[in-house]
């Protein structure tokens, strides 16, 4: 027991106690002070010319051209690409996909996903910057804005001005063009799901069905809202791809990057000033053009940010500035972290090869599924009333219904037959003719002398074969019951 402890020992064992103020901050989303709840600043994108913007524009033209043209193509008298949801069949040129062909659609989605993973691991978010419909449509809307309201500075000035006749006209013309373009592209889009020529005709003569009109108006409003108003919000807050793309990045991924070592310290200077490095300046003249041209409104000089869609607009803007200043291009460029740190970039690396191998495997599986696909489906339905019955001739009879679907686009005559270790009497049609996409039910009865076998049941196989093409055939096994004897 420590009853006689001296005062000095007690002093040494004292623990300093500090008063820690506890401050609990109550978060109120309505308070405008918090920057994350501050109203979004409108981004006035400045037009820029350069290699990457030319590539993006041409890719956009090709994408938009294909999108607008494809539904108008005809193939053997019908719309070449028609994803008919009400009829539950997708026509893609000579191929017709039915709900049973879901695996083919699944392969297409898996291929698209792995192609995206592969491209992202290799070249960052270039899909977003060059081909994503959100980007393509947004740049077209910005083009309308620029043609009607003028350059970035003119648009900012116009927005700051009080309302006038000229301002109203320019704004109204811009929104009219946005809405007209949205309506046109929505009609084309819905035309992938319903005959496009009829849709156009019926929509403008007010004869289109309720659902066709509703779909067109819905997609018109979505396009107008996304490309006209939401723009970069889609890419930065809504699109899930922006959030998980970093999982595919590594130090060898090409991303749009500002060369900080070369650019800093940034600052303005005269074009004739050749001694700027001695004054401690880097190559960045702080003109802010890279920020003005950015469709997501970020400053790439702050490092890699998830908002960046790798569109390369800031590269073109900066290269232009560098050329005017007489400096070498590439202050902002597509480069890798390894390259920036003076290390070699490994293009062929396990991660990329892994994605490529899976992509090749999935493409092969898809090609095999397509190649081995038989444009024919058969289901055998047994008579639910009785497994077997004995007819007036003393033969045992089993009754089946063959449900046959012609999954091709043409009328086809199918031959029907059965094979087994016994000789059956076939009661019913030996052929059936079905139109393209039609499903027919064929009732068949098989009869057998019960004394021809000692078995209580026999394995039998029905065969359906296209009359003029032996390669299109399907076999399905079932049983023939003779009962207890
Ligand atoms: S930072 Fe550059 S590449 Fe990234 S979105 Fe902005 S302009 Fe495009
Ligand atoms: S465009 Fe180039 S020079 Fe101008 S601020 Fe951006 S990085 Fe600096």
Tab-separated table of C-alpha atoms and ligand atoms in Angstrom:
chain	number	residue	atom	x	y	z
A	1	UNK	CA	0.000	0.000	0.000
A	2	UNK	CA	1.340	3.456	-0.914
A	3	UNK	CA	0.208	5.469	2.052
A	4	UNK	CA	3.324	7.559	2.658
A	5	UNK	CA	4.174	9.002	-0.714
A	6	UNK	CA	6.204	12.188	-0.634
A	7	UNK	CA	4.854	15.402	-2.246
A	8	UNK	CA	7.641	15.550	-4.895
A	9	UNK	CA	6.865	12.030	-6.201
A	10	UNK	CA	3.186	12.936	-6.575
A	11	UNK	CA	4.187	16.082	-8.531
A	12	UNK	CA	6.301	13.972	-10.928
A	13	UNK	CA	3.349	11.629	-11.632
A	14	UNK	CA	0.933	14.448	-12.487
A	15	UNK	CA	-0.481	14.365	-15.961
A	16	UNK	CA	-0.976	17.711	-17.644
A	17	UNK	CA	-4.629	18.275	-18.398
A	18	UNK	CA	-5.460	20.724	-21.126
A	19	UNK	CA	-8.796	22.272	-21.812
A	20	UNK	CA	-9.704	21.189	-25.351
A	21	UNK	CA	-12.541	23.309	-26.652
A	22	UNK	CA	-15.195	21.141	-28.274
A	23	UNK	CA	-16.748	22.884	-31.236
A	24	UNK	CA	-19.651	21.248	-32.989
A	25	UNK	CA	-20.529	22.859	-36.270
A	26	UNK	CA	-24.141	22.484	-37.294
A	27	UNK	CA	-24.335	21.980	-41.021
A	28	UNK	CA	-27.133	23.823	-42.737
A	29	UNK	CA	-27.387	23.094	-46.442
A	30	UNK	CA	-29.370	26.255	-46.995
A	31	UNK	CA	-26.489	28.439	-45.878
A	32	UNK	CA	-24.963	29.821	-49.050
A	33	UNK	CA	-21.585	30.205	-47.363
A	34	UNK	CA	-20.611	26.603	-47.990
A	35	UNK	CA	-18.968	26.584	-51.432
A	36	UNK	CA	-20.365	23.156	-52.309
A	37	UNK	CA	-23.862	24.628	-52.105
A	38	UNK	CA	-22.947	27.852	-53.894
A	39	UNK	CA	-24.720	28.346	-57.200
A	40	UNK	CA	-22.730	26.962	-60.106
A	41	UNK	CA	-20.785	29.478	-62.120
A	42	UNK	CA	-21.769	29.413	-65.749
A	43	UNK	CA	-18.944	28.231	-67.982
A	44	UNK	CA	-18.375	30.284	-71.119
A	45	UNK	CA	-16.330	27.968	-73.303
A	46	UNK	CA	-13.952	29.746	-75.642
A	47	UNK	CA	-13.563	28.338	-79.163
A	48	UNK	CA	-10.142	26.971	-79.967
A	49	UNK	CA	-8.488	25.585	-83.077
A	50	UNK	CA	-5.830	22.923	-83.148
A	51	UNK	CA	-5.045	19.324	-83.912
A	52	UNK	CA	-7.040	17.767	-81.071
A	53	UNK	CA	-10.094	19.914	-81.703
A	54	UNK	CA	-9.953	19.036	-85.417
A	55	UNK	CA	-9.811	15.317	-84.524
A	56	UNK	CA	-12.691	15.733	-82.057
A	57	UNK	CA	-14.770	17.647	-84.631
A	58	UNK	CA	-14.210	15.064	-87.390
A	59	UNK	CA	-14.985	12.192	-85.048
A	60	UNK	CA	-18.123	14.067	-83.965
A	61	UNK	CA	-19.157	14.540	-87.630
A	62	UNK	CA	-18.691	10.848	-88.364
A	63	UNK	CA	-20.571	9.816	-85.206
A	64	UNK	CA	-23.441	12.228	-85.851
A	65	UNK	CA	-23.532	11.329	-89.561
A	66	UNK	CA	-23.803	7.617	-88.762
A	67	UNK	CA	-26.393	8.240	-86.054
A	68	UNK	CA	-28.585	10.218	-88.472
A	69	UNK	CA	-28.075	7.990	-91.480
A	70	UNK	CA	-28.304	4.448	-90.129
A	71	UNK	CA	-32.064	4.287	-89.409
A	72	UNK	CA	-32.814	5.376	-93.004
A	73	UNK	CA	-30.909	2.478	-94.565
A	74	UNK	CA	-33.048	-0.235	-96.110
A	75	UNK	CA	-32.158	-3.921	-96.325
A	76	UNK	CA	-34.240	-6.306	-98.465
A	77	UNK	CA	-37.296	-4.085	-98.248
A	78	UNK	CA	-37.233	-3.312	-94.526
A	79	UNK	CA	-35.474	-0.862	-92.201
A	80	UNK	CA	-31.914	-2.211	-91.866
A	81	UNK	CA	-31.656	-1.353	-88.158
A	82	UNK	CA	-34.933	-1.555	-86.266
A	83	UNK	CA	-34.980	-2.372	-82.562
A	84	UNK	CA	-38.665	-3.223	-82.372
A	85	UNK	CA	-39.493	-3.460	-78.673
A	86	UNK	CA	-43.240	-4.048	-79.091
A	87	UNK	CA	-42.610	-6.988	-81.463
A	88	UNK	CA	-39.679	-8.077	-79.263
A	89	UNK	CA	-37.244	-8.392	-82.175
A	90	UNK	CA	-34.138	-6.472	-83.186
A	91	UNK	CA	-33.420	-6.337	-86.931
A	92	UNK	CA	-29.789	-5.551	-87.730
A	93	UNK	CA	-29.398	-5.987	-91.492
A	94	UNK	CA	-29.604	-9.777	-92.158
A	95	UNK	CA	-29.644	-10.633	-88.457
A	96	UNK	CA	-32.813	-10.763	-86.359
A	97	UNK	CA	-32.400	-11.056	-82.606
A	98	UNK	CA	-35.204	-12.381	-80.407
A	99	UNK	CA	-35.524	-12.383	-76.609
A	100	UNK	CA	-33.919	-15.865	-76.679
A	101	UNK	CA	-30.810	-14.273	-78.221
A	102	UNK	CA	-30.188	-12.255	-75.084
A	103	UNK	CA	-26.667	-13.725	-74.815
A	104	UNK	CA	-25.664	-11.968	-78.049
A	105	UNK	CA	-26.743	-8.618	-76.612
A	106	UNK	CA	-24.942	-9.469	-73.363
A	107	UNK	CA	-21.732	-10.174	-75.342
A	108	UNK	CA	-22.076	-6.780	-77.079
A	109	UNK	CA	-22.341	-4.996	-73.694
A	110	UNK	CA	-19.381	-6.944	-72.281
A	111	UNK	CA	-17.268	-6.099	-75.363
A	112	UNK	CA	-18.191	-2.413	-75.040
A	113	UNK	CA	-17.267	-2.427	-71.331
A	114	UNK	CA	-13.862	-4.085	-71.863
A	115	UNK	CA	-13.084	-1.862	-74.866
A	116	UNK	CA	-13.782	1.121	-72.604
A	117	UNK	CA	-11.564	-0.308	-69.819
A	118	UNK	CA	-8.760	-0.956	-72.301
A	119	UNK	CA	-8.918	2.522	-73.856
A	120	UNK	CA	-9.139	4.189	-70.436
A	121	UNK	CA	-6.118	2.292	-69.092
A	122	UNK	CA	-4.202	3.291	-72.214
A	123	UNK	CA	-5.359	6.854	-72.957
A	124	UNK	CA	-7.502	8.027	-70.039
A	125	UNK	CA	-10.992	9.413	-70.597
A	126	UNK	CA	-10.648	9.940	-74.364
A	127	UNK	CA	-14.049	8.314	-74.904
A	128	UNK	CA	-15.577	11.136	-72.826
A	129	UNK	CA	-13.626	13.846	-74.615
A	130	UNK	CA	-14.131	12.695	-78.198
A	131	UNK	CA	-17.088	10.382	-78.696
A	132	UNK	CA	-19.431	10.418	-75.713
A	133	UNK	CA	-22.856	11.641	-76.939
A	134	UNK	CA	-22.963	14.116	-74.032
A	135	UNK	CA	-19.762	15.765	-75.335
A	136	UNK	CA	-20.750	15.609	-79.011
A	137	UNK	CA	-24.151	17.183	-78.342
A	138	UNK	CA	-22.713	19.774	-75.927
A	139	UNK	CA	-20.141	20.984	-78.461
A	140	UNK	CA	-22.871	21.278	-81.113
A	141	UNK	CA	-24.962	23.359	-78.695
A	142	UNK	CA	-21.917	25.559	-77.926
A	143	UNK	CA	-21.447	25.991	-81.687
A	144	UNK	CA	-25.044	27.303	-81.985
A	145	UNK	CA	-24.405	29.615	-79.029
A	146	UNK	CA	-21.270	30.992	-80.627
A	147	UNK	CA	-22.810	31.519	-84.060
A	148	UNK	CA	-25.786	33.418	-82.600
A	149	UNK	CA	-24.404	35.174	-79.508
A	150	UNK	CA	-20.766	35.574	-80.497
A	151	UNK	CA	-17.432	34.777	-78.914
A	152	UNK	CA	-16.861	33.967	-75.238
A	153	UNK	CA	-16.356	37.631	-74.334
A	154	UNK	CA	-19.420	38.718	-76.330
A	155	UNK	CA	-21.544	36.056	-74.603
A	156	UNK	CA	-20.363	37.137	-71.164
A	157	UNK	CA	-21.082	40.756	-72.038
A	158	UNK	CA	-24.527	39.854	-73.378
A	159	UNK	CA	-25.418	37.992	-70.175
A	160	UNK	CA	-24.300	40.922	-68.040
A	161	UNK	CA	-26.398	43.397	-70.061
A	162	UNK	CA	-29.975	44.268	-69.039
A	163	UNK	CA	-32.715	42.709	-71.174
A	164	UNK	CA	-33.239	44.385	-74.551
A	165	UNK	CA	-34.800	43.464	-77.875
A	166	UNK	CA	-31.458	42.325	-79.282
A	167	UNK	CA	-30.646	40.233	-76.218
A	168	UNK	CA	-34.097	38.637	-76.282
A	169	UNK	CA	-33.803	37.839	-79.986
A	170	UNK	CA	-30.350	36.258	-79.582
A	171	UNK	CA	-31.396	34.197	-76.569
A	172	UNK	CA	-34.669	33.116	-78.206
A	173	UNK	CA	-32.852	32.149	-81.423
A	174	UNK	CA	-30.313	30.090	-79.450
A	175	UNK	CA	-32.984	28.203	-77.525
A	176	UNK	CA	-35.032	27.696	-80.681
A	177	UNK	CA	-32.007	26.127	-82.431
A	178	UNK	CA	-31.251	23.961	-79.371
A	179	UNK	CA	-34.855	22.754	-79.222
A	180	UNK	CA	-35.099	22.184	-82.988
A	181	UNK	CA	-31.872	20.176	-82.988
A	182	UNK	CA	-33.015	18.231	-79.910
A	183	UNK	CA	-36.328	17.439	-81.616
A	184	UNK	CA	-34.572	16.307	-84.801
A	185	UNK	CA	-32.139	14.015	-82.982
A	186	UNK	CA	-34.917	12.657	-80.744
A	187	UNK	CA	-37.010	11.756	-83.784
A	188	UNK	CA	-33.981	9.990	-85.262
A	189	UNK	CA	-33.331	8.204	-81.946
A	190	UNK	CA	-36.934	7.018	-81.587
A	191	UNK	CA	-36.691	6.022	-85.276
A	192	UNK	CA	-34.321	3.238	-84.208
A	193	UNK	CA	-37.242	1.668	-82.323
A	194	UNK	CA	-40.129	2.319	-84.699
A	195	UNK	CA	-40.165	2.712	-88.517
A	196	UNK	CA	-38.422	6.056	-88.956
A	197	UNK	CA	-40.071	7.264	-92.190
A	198	UNK	CA	-43.576	6.661	-90.787
A	199	UNK	CA	-42.597	8.328	-87.516
A	200	UNK	CA	-41.455	11.537	-89.244
A	201	UNK	CA	-44.533	11.623	-91.447
A	202	UNK	CA	-46.979	10.888	-88.626
A	203	UNK	CA	-45.297	13.210	-86.119
A	204	UNK	CA	-45.550	16.273	-88.360
A	205	UNK	CA	-49.094	15.431	-89.536
A	206	UNK	CA	-50.146	14.913	-85.883
A	207	UNK	CA	-51.050	11.281	-86.557
A	208	UNK	CA	-48.335	9.641	-84.445
A	209	UNK	CA	-49.394	7.417	-81.549
A	210	UNK	CA	-49.482	8.705	-77.970
A	211	UNK	CA	-46.380	6.700	-76.989
A	212	UNK	CA	-44.398	7.790	-80.045
A	213	UNK	CA	-45.146	11.469	-79.334
A	214	UNK	CA	-44.425	11.055	-75.601
A	215	UNK	CA	-41.081	9.347	-76.321
A	216	UNK	CA	-40.008	11.993	-78.828
A	217	UNK	CA	-40.932	14.868	-76.493
A	218	UNK	CA	-39.271	13.154	-73.518
A	219	UNK	CA	-35.968	12.680	-75.376
A	220	UNK	CA	-36.200	16.210	-76.797
A	221	UNK	CA	-36.426	17.655	-73.284
A	222	UNK	CA	-33.618	15.387	-72.029
A	223	UNK	CA	-31.315	16.442	-74.884
A	224	UNK	CA	-32.153	20.125	-74.475
A	225	UNK	CA	-31.639	19.940	-70.711
A	226	UNK	CA	-28.423	17.880	-70.842
A	227	UNK	CA	-26.574	19.628	-73.653
A	228	UNK	CA	-28.043	23.097	-73.148
A	229	UNK	CA	-28.221	23.490	-69.387
A	230	UNK	CA	-26.571	20.684	-67.449
A	231	UNK	CA	-23.517	20.157	-69.630
A	232	UNK	CA	-20.473	19.508	-67.404
A	233	UNK	CA	-22.737	18.639	-64.424
A	234	UNK	CA	-23.524	15.388	-66.248
A	235	UNK	CA	-19.795	14.587	-66.493
A	236	UNK	CA	-18.780	15.716	-63.030
A	237	UNK	CA	-21.761	14.777	-60.834
A	238	UNK	CA	-24.037	12.285	-62.568
A	239	UNK	CA	-22.031	10.018	-64.890
A	240	UNK	CA	-20.755	7.049	-62.819
A	241	UNK	CA	-17.884	6.448	-65.243
A	242	UNK	CA	-16.116	9.613	-64.007
A	243	UNK	CA	-16.079	8.123	-60.515
A	244	UNK	CA	-14.594	4.715	-61.226
A	245	UNK	CA	-12.267	5.581	-64.106
A	246	UNK	CA	-9.382	6.240	-61.717
A	247	UNK	CA	-9.384	2.515	-60.874
A	248	UNK	CA	-8.112	1.921	-64.424
A	249	UNK	CA	-5.447	4.622	-64.360
A	250	UNK	CA	-1.824	3.900	-63.533
A	251	UNK	CA	1.475	5.735	-63.929
A	252	UNK	CA	1.680	4.705	-67.604
A	253	UNK	CA	-1.760	6.018	-68.598
A	254	UNK	CA	-1.677	8.935	-71.034
A	255	UNK	CA	-3.639	11.813	-69.544
A	256	UNK	CA	-3.765	15.515	-70.255
A	257	UNK	CA	-1.088	16.909	-67.959
A	258	UNK	CA	0.508	20.255	-67.292
A	259	UNK	CA	4.310	20.094	-67.034
A	260	UNK	CA	4.732	21.884	-63.738
A	261	UNK	CA	8.526	21.730	-63.753
A	262	UNK	CA	8.609	23.533	-67.065
A	263	UNK	CA	5.695	25.896	-66.511
A	264	UNK	CA	6.313	27.233	-62.987
A	265	UNK	CA	6.723	29.880	-61.826
A	266	UNK	CA	3.986	31.159	-64.035
A	267	UNK	CA	3.605	34.821	-64.837
A	268	UNK	CA	3.095	37.335	-67.609
A	269	UNK	CA	6.020	38.718	-69.559
A	270	UNK	CA	6.723	40.448	-72.833
A	271	UNK	CA	7.097	38.328	-75.932
A	272	UNK	CA	10.532	39.902	-76.445
A	273	UNK	CA	11.669	39.010	-72.937
A	274	UNK	CA	14.251	36.298	-73.448
A	275	UNK	CA	15.662	36.429	-69.911
A	276	UNK	CA	12.498	35.331	-68.151
A	277	UNK	CA	14.145	32.191	-66.739
A	278	UNK	CA	16.740	34.285	-64.973
A	279	UNK	CA	13.883	36.200	-63.348
A	280	UNK	CA	12.574	32.905	-61.974
A	281	UNK	CA	9.741	32.449	-64.468
A	282	UNK	CA	8.756	29.211	-66.196
A	283	UNK	CA	7.106	28.847	-69.631
A	284	UNK	CA	3.512	29.432	-68.422
A	285	UNK	CA	2.614	33.044	-69.152
A	286	UNK	CA	-0.583	32.716	-67.061
A	287	UNK	CA	-2.814	33.702	-69.990
A	288	UNK	CA	-5.603	31.433	-68.626
A	289	UNK	CA	-6.553	30.329	-72.128
A	290	UNK	CA	-6.347	26.678	-71.013
A	291	UNK	CA	-9.065	27.448	-68.458
A	292	UNK	CA	-11.233	29.460	-70.876
A	293	UNK	CA	-11.405	26.640	-73.438
A	294	UNK	CA	-12.101	23.889	-70.914
A	295	UNK	CA	-15.671	22.527	-71.269
A	296	UNK	CA	-15.685	21.428	-67.625
A	297	UNK	CA	-14.246	24.725	-66.362
A	298	UNK	CA	-11.198	23.329	-64.566
A	299	UNK	CA	-7.617	24.555	-64.420
A	300	UNK	CA	-5.433	21.648	-65.524
A	301	UNK	CA	-2.444	23.357	-63.893
A	302	UNK	CA	-3.862	22.206	-60.556
A	303	UNK	CA	-3.053	18.590	-61.488
A	304	UNK	CA	-5.133	15.603	-62.610
A	305	UNK	CA	-8.785	16.085	-61.700
A	306	UNK	CA	-11.684	13.703	-62.108
A	307	UNK	CA	-13.614	16.408	-63.995
A	308	UNK	CA	-11.097	16.315	-66.866
A	309	UNK	CA	-12.555	14.513	-69.892
A	310	UNK	CA	-9.226	14.363	-71.783
A	311	UNK	CA	-10.612	16.433	-74.679
A	312	UNK	CA	-7.275	18.127	-75.376
A	313	UNK	CA	-8.766	21.633	-75.826
A	314	UNK	CA	-6.306	23.049	-73.282
A	315	UNK	CA	-3.414	21.426	-75.204
A	316	UNK	CA	-4.441	23.227	-78.399
A	317	UNK	CA	-4.903	26.530	-76.572
A	318	UNK	CA	-1.546	26.271	-74.811
A	319	UNK	CA	0.344	25.124	-77.917
A	320	UNK	CA	-1.038	28.180	-79.709
A	321	UNK	CA	0.224	30.419	-76.902
A	322	UNK	CA	3.603	28.674	-76.888
A	323	UNK	CA	3.968	29.171	-80.632
A	324	UNK	CA	3.093	32.882	-80.318
A	325	UNK	CA	5.697	33.244	-77.586
A	326	UNK	CA	8.286	31.331	-79.605
A	327	UNK	CA	8.465	28.508	-76.994
A	328	UNK	CA	8.361	24.800	-77.836
A	329	UNK	CA	4.869	23.188	-77.695
A	330	UNK	CA	3.852	20.570	-75.139
A	331	UNK	CA	3.612	22.539	-71.888
A	332	UNK	CA	0.263	20.762	-71.614
A	333	UNK	CA	0.234	17.408	-73.391
A	334	UNK	CA	-0.984	13.822	-73.320
A	335	UNK	CA	1.699	12.244	-71.222
A	336	UNK	CA	2.209	9.757	-68.424
A	337	UNK	CA	3.285	10.220	-64.845
A	338	UNK	CA	6.369	8.091	-65.500
A	339	UNK	CA	7.342	10.212	-68.472
A	340	UNK	CA	6.935	13.429	-66.443
A	341	UNK	CA	9.259	11.994	-63.796
A	342	UNK	CA	11.865	11.146	-66.410
A	343	UNK	CA	11.117	7.403	-66.377
A	344	UNK	CA	10.267	5.329	-69.468
A	345	UNK	CA	6.562	4.727	-70.175
A	346	UNK	CA	5.615	1.037	-70.287
A	347	UNK	CA	2.934	0.758	-72.934
A	348	UNK	CA	2.829	-3.046	-72.861
A	349	UNK	CA	2.137	-3.704	-69.200
A	350	UNK	CA	0.243	-6.530	-67.451
A	351	UNK	CA	-2.888	-4.472	-66.760
A	352	UNK	CA	-3.283	-3.356	-70.376
A	353	UNK	CA	-2.464	-6.809	-71.744
A	354	UNK	CA	-4.982	-8.306	-69.315
A	355	UNK	CA	-7.759	-6.049	-70.631
A	356	UNK	CA	-6.696	-6.806	-74.201
A	357	UNK	CA	-6.722	-10.564	-73.648
A	358	UNK	CA	-10.161	-10.505	-72.036
A	359	UNK	CA	-11.398	-8.278	-74.863
A	360	UNK	CA	-10.072	-10.696	-77.493
A	361	UNK	CA	-11.579	-13.667	-75.648
A	362	UNK	CA	-14.978	-11.973	-75.404
A	363	UNK	CA	-14.849	-10.929	-79.089
A	364	UNK	CA	-14.051	-14.538	-80.047
A	365	UNK	CA	-16.917	-15.848	-77.933
A	366	UNK	CA	-19.243	-13.289	-79.514
A	367	UNK	CA	-18.127	-14.221	-83.046
A	368	UNK	CA	-18.603	-17.929	-82.242
A	369	UNK	CA	-22.076	-17.309	-80.775
A	370	UNK	CA	-23.058	-15.431	-83.941
A	371	UNK	CA	-21.527	-18.034	-86.262
A	372	UNK	CA	-23.103	-21.021	-84.546
A	373	UNK	CA	-26.476	-19.365	-84.092
A	374	UNK	CA	-29.340	-21.278	-85.729
A	375	UNK	CA	-32.205	-19.018	-86.873
A	376	UNK	CA	-34.680	-21.510	-85.499
A	377	UNK	CA	-36.162	-22.330	-82.097
A	378	UNK	CA	-38.136	-25.387	-80.983
A	379	UNK	CA	-39.981	-26.250	-77.779
A	380	UNK	CA	-41.655	-29.589	-77.226
A	381	UNK	CA	-44.806	-29.476	-75.124
A	382	UNK	CA	-46.263	-32.820	-74.028
A	383	UNK	CA	-49.984	-33.425	-73.789
A	384	UNK	CA	-50.784	-32.496	-70.182
A	385	UNK	CA	-53.966	-34.594	-70.068
A	386	UNK	CA	-52.357	-38.020	-70.478
A	387	UNK	CA	-48.780	-39.283	-70.796
A	388	UNK	CA	-49.961	-42.025	-73.161
A	389	UNK	CA	-53.142	-43.676	-74.397
A	390	UNK	CA	-54.026	-46.818	-76.292
A	391	UNK	CA	-55.851	-46.189	-79.573
A	392	UNK	CA	-58.491	-48.314	-81.339
A	393	UNK	CA	-55.760	-50.238	-83.208
A	394	UNK	CA	-54.125	-51.290	-79.900
A	395	UNK	CA	-51.105	-48.994	-80.452
A	396	UNK	CA	-49.716	-46.786	-77.661
A	397	UNK	CA	-49.929	-43.125	-78.575
A	398	UNK	CA	-48.065	-40.077	-77.129
A	399	UNK	CA	-49.089	-36.571	-78.176
A	400	UNK	CA	-46.739	-33.598	-78.475
A	401	UNK	CA	-47.026	-30.011	-79.633
A	402	UNK	CA	-43.926	-28.721	-81.415
A	403	UNK	CA	-43.686	-24.957	-80.954
A	404	UNK	CA	-41.374	-23.800	-83.777
A	405	UNK	CA	-40.086	-20.232	-84.249
A	406	UNK	CA	-38.650	-19.065	-87.544
A	407	UNK	CA	-36.012	-16.563	-86.366
A	408	UNK	CA	-35.004	-15.582	-89.896
A	409	UNK	CA	-36.451	-12.708	-91.937
A	410	UNK	CA	-37.912	-14.945	-94.699
A	411	UNK	CA	-40.678	-17.501	-95.112
A	412	UNK	CA	-39.185	-20.960	-94.558
A	413	UNK	CA	-40.593	-24.499	-94.989
A	414	UNK	CA	-39.389	-26.861	-92.238
A	415	UNK	CA	-39.329	-30.679	-92.434
A	416	UNK	CA	-40.260	-32.494	-89.222
A	417	UNK	CA	-39.075	-35.987	-88.269
A	418	UNK	CA	-38.379	-38.241	-85.281
A	419	UNK	CA	-35.602	-40.726	-84.639
A	420	UNK	CA	-35.507	-43.541	-82.035
A	421	UNK	CA	-34.753	-47.249	-81.542
A	422	UNK	CA	-38.263	-48.117	-82.629
A	423	UNK	CA	-40.491	-47.628	-85.623
A	424	UNK	CA	-43.254	-45.110	-84.921
A	425	UNK	CA	-46.379	-44.242	-86.832
A	426	UNK	CA	-46.296	-40.460	-87.353
A	427	UNK	CA	-49.743	-38.881	-87.057
A	428	UNK	CA	-49.676	-35.238	-88.084
A	429	UNK	CA	-48.062	-32.929	-90.680
A	430	UNK	CA	-44.481	-33.620	-91.861
A	431	UNK	CA	-43.902	-30.003	-92.883
A	432	UNK	CA	-44.706	-26.541	-91.664
A	433	UNK	CA	-44.293	-23.205	-93.442
A	434	UNK	CA	-43.577	-20.169	-91.265
A	435	UNK	CA	-43.171	-16.497	-92.157
A	436	UNK	CA	-40.088	-14.614	-90.934
A	437	UNK	CA	-40.417	-14.089	-87.195
A	438	UNK	CA	-43.493	-16.326	-86.938
A	439	UNK	CA	-43.980	-19.003	-84.263
A	440	UNK	CA	-46.200	-21.958	-85.149
A	441	UNK	CA	-47.582	-24.841	-83.073
A	442	UNK	CA	-47.659	-28.263	-84.747
A	443	UNK	CA	-49.624	-31.075	-82.957
A	444	UNK	CA	-47.977	-34.477	-83.511
A	445	UNK	CA	-48.914	-37.936	-82.266
A	446	UNK	CA	-46.561	-40.905	-82.323
A	447	UNK	CA	-47.947	-44.422	-82.160
A	448	UNK	CA	-46.048	-47.640	-81.369
A	449	UNK	CA	-46.882	-51.308	-81.183
A	450	UNK	CA	-46.513	-52.011	-77.421
A	451	UNK	CA	-45.171	-55.522	-78.148
A	452	UNK	CA	-42.241	-54.170	-80.208
A	453	UNK	CA	-40.294	-53.268	-77.059
A	454	UNK	CA	-40.023	-54.380	-73.437
A	455	UNK	CA	-39.146	-50.838	-72.236
A	456	UNK	CA	-41.617	-48.713	-70.270
A	457	UNK	CA	-40.289	-45.556	-71.947
A	458	UNK	CA	-38.091	-44.759	-74.960
A	459	UNK	CA	-35.699	-41.906	-75.719
A	460	UNK	CA	-36.772	-40.160	-78.923
A	461	UNK	CA	-35.374	-37.130	-80.803
A	462	UNK	CA	-37.415	-34.682	-82.860
A	463	UNK	CA	-35.619	-32.954	-85.741
A	464	UNK	CA	-36.706	-29.752	-87.446
A	465	UNK	CA	-34.769	-28.901	-90.600
A	466	UNK	CA	-35.048	-26.100	-93.126
A	467	UNK	CA	-36.168	-27.752	-96.376
A	468	UNK	CA	-33.668	-26.020	-98.664
A	469	UNK	CA	-30.770	-25.767	-96.213
A	470	UNK	CA	-29.740	-28.843	-94.225
A	471	UNK	CA	-27.383	-26.746	-92.081
A	472	UNK	CA	-30.345	-25.029	-90.455
A	473	UNK	CA	-31.650	-27.765	-88.244
A	474	UNK	CA	-32.393	-28.328	-84.595
A	475	UNK	CA	-32.759	-31.529	-82.604
A	476	UNK	CA	-34.400	-31.963	-79.259
A	477	UNK	CA	-34.730	-35.110	-77.130
A	478	UNK	CA	-37.824	-36.177	-75.198
A	479	UNK	CA	-39.453	-39.404	-74.030
A	480	UNK	CA	-42.122	-41.748	-75.367
A	481	UNK	CA	-44.040	-43.444	-72.548
A	482	UNK	CA	-45.614	-46.894	-72.852
A	483	UNK	CA	-46.831	-47.211	-69.260
A	484	UNK	CA	-46.817	-50.260	-66.920
A	485	UNK	CA	-47.082	-53.555	-68.736
B	1	LIG	S1	-8.555	20.153	-68.576
B	1	LIG	FE1	-8.114	20.162	-70.772
B	1	LIG	S2	-8.457	18.063	-71.435
B	1	LIG	FE2	-9.365	18.279	-69.398
B	1	LIG	S3	-11.513	18.745	-69.847
B	1	LIG	FE3	-10.432	20.704	-69.575
B	1	LIG	S4	-9.830	21.267	-71.658
B	1	LIG	FE4	-10.396	19.127	-71.752
B	2	LIG	S1	-2.568	28.187	-71.804
B	2	LIG	FE1	-0.491	27.536	-71.287
B	2	LIG	S2	0.551	29.444	-70.928
B	2	LIG	FE2	-1.577	29.941	-70.844
B	2	LIG	S3	-2.112	29.718	-68.677
B	2	LIG	FE3	-2.529	27.772	-69.614
B	2	LIG	S4	-0.658	26.603	-69.263
B	2	LIG	FE4	-0.136	28.745	-68.948
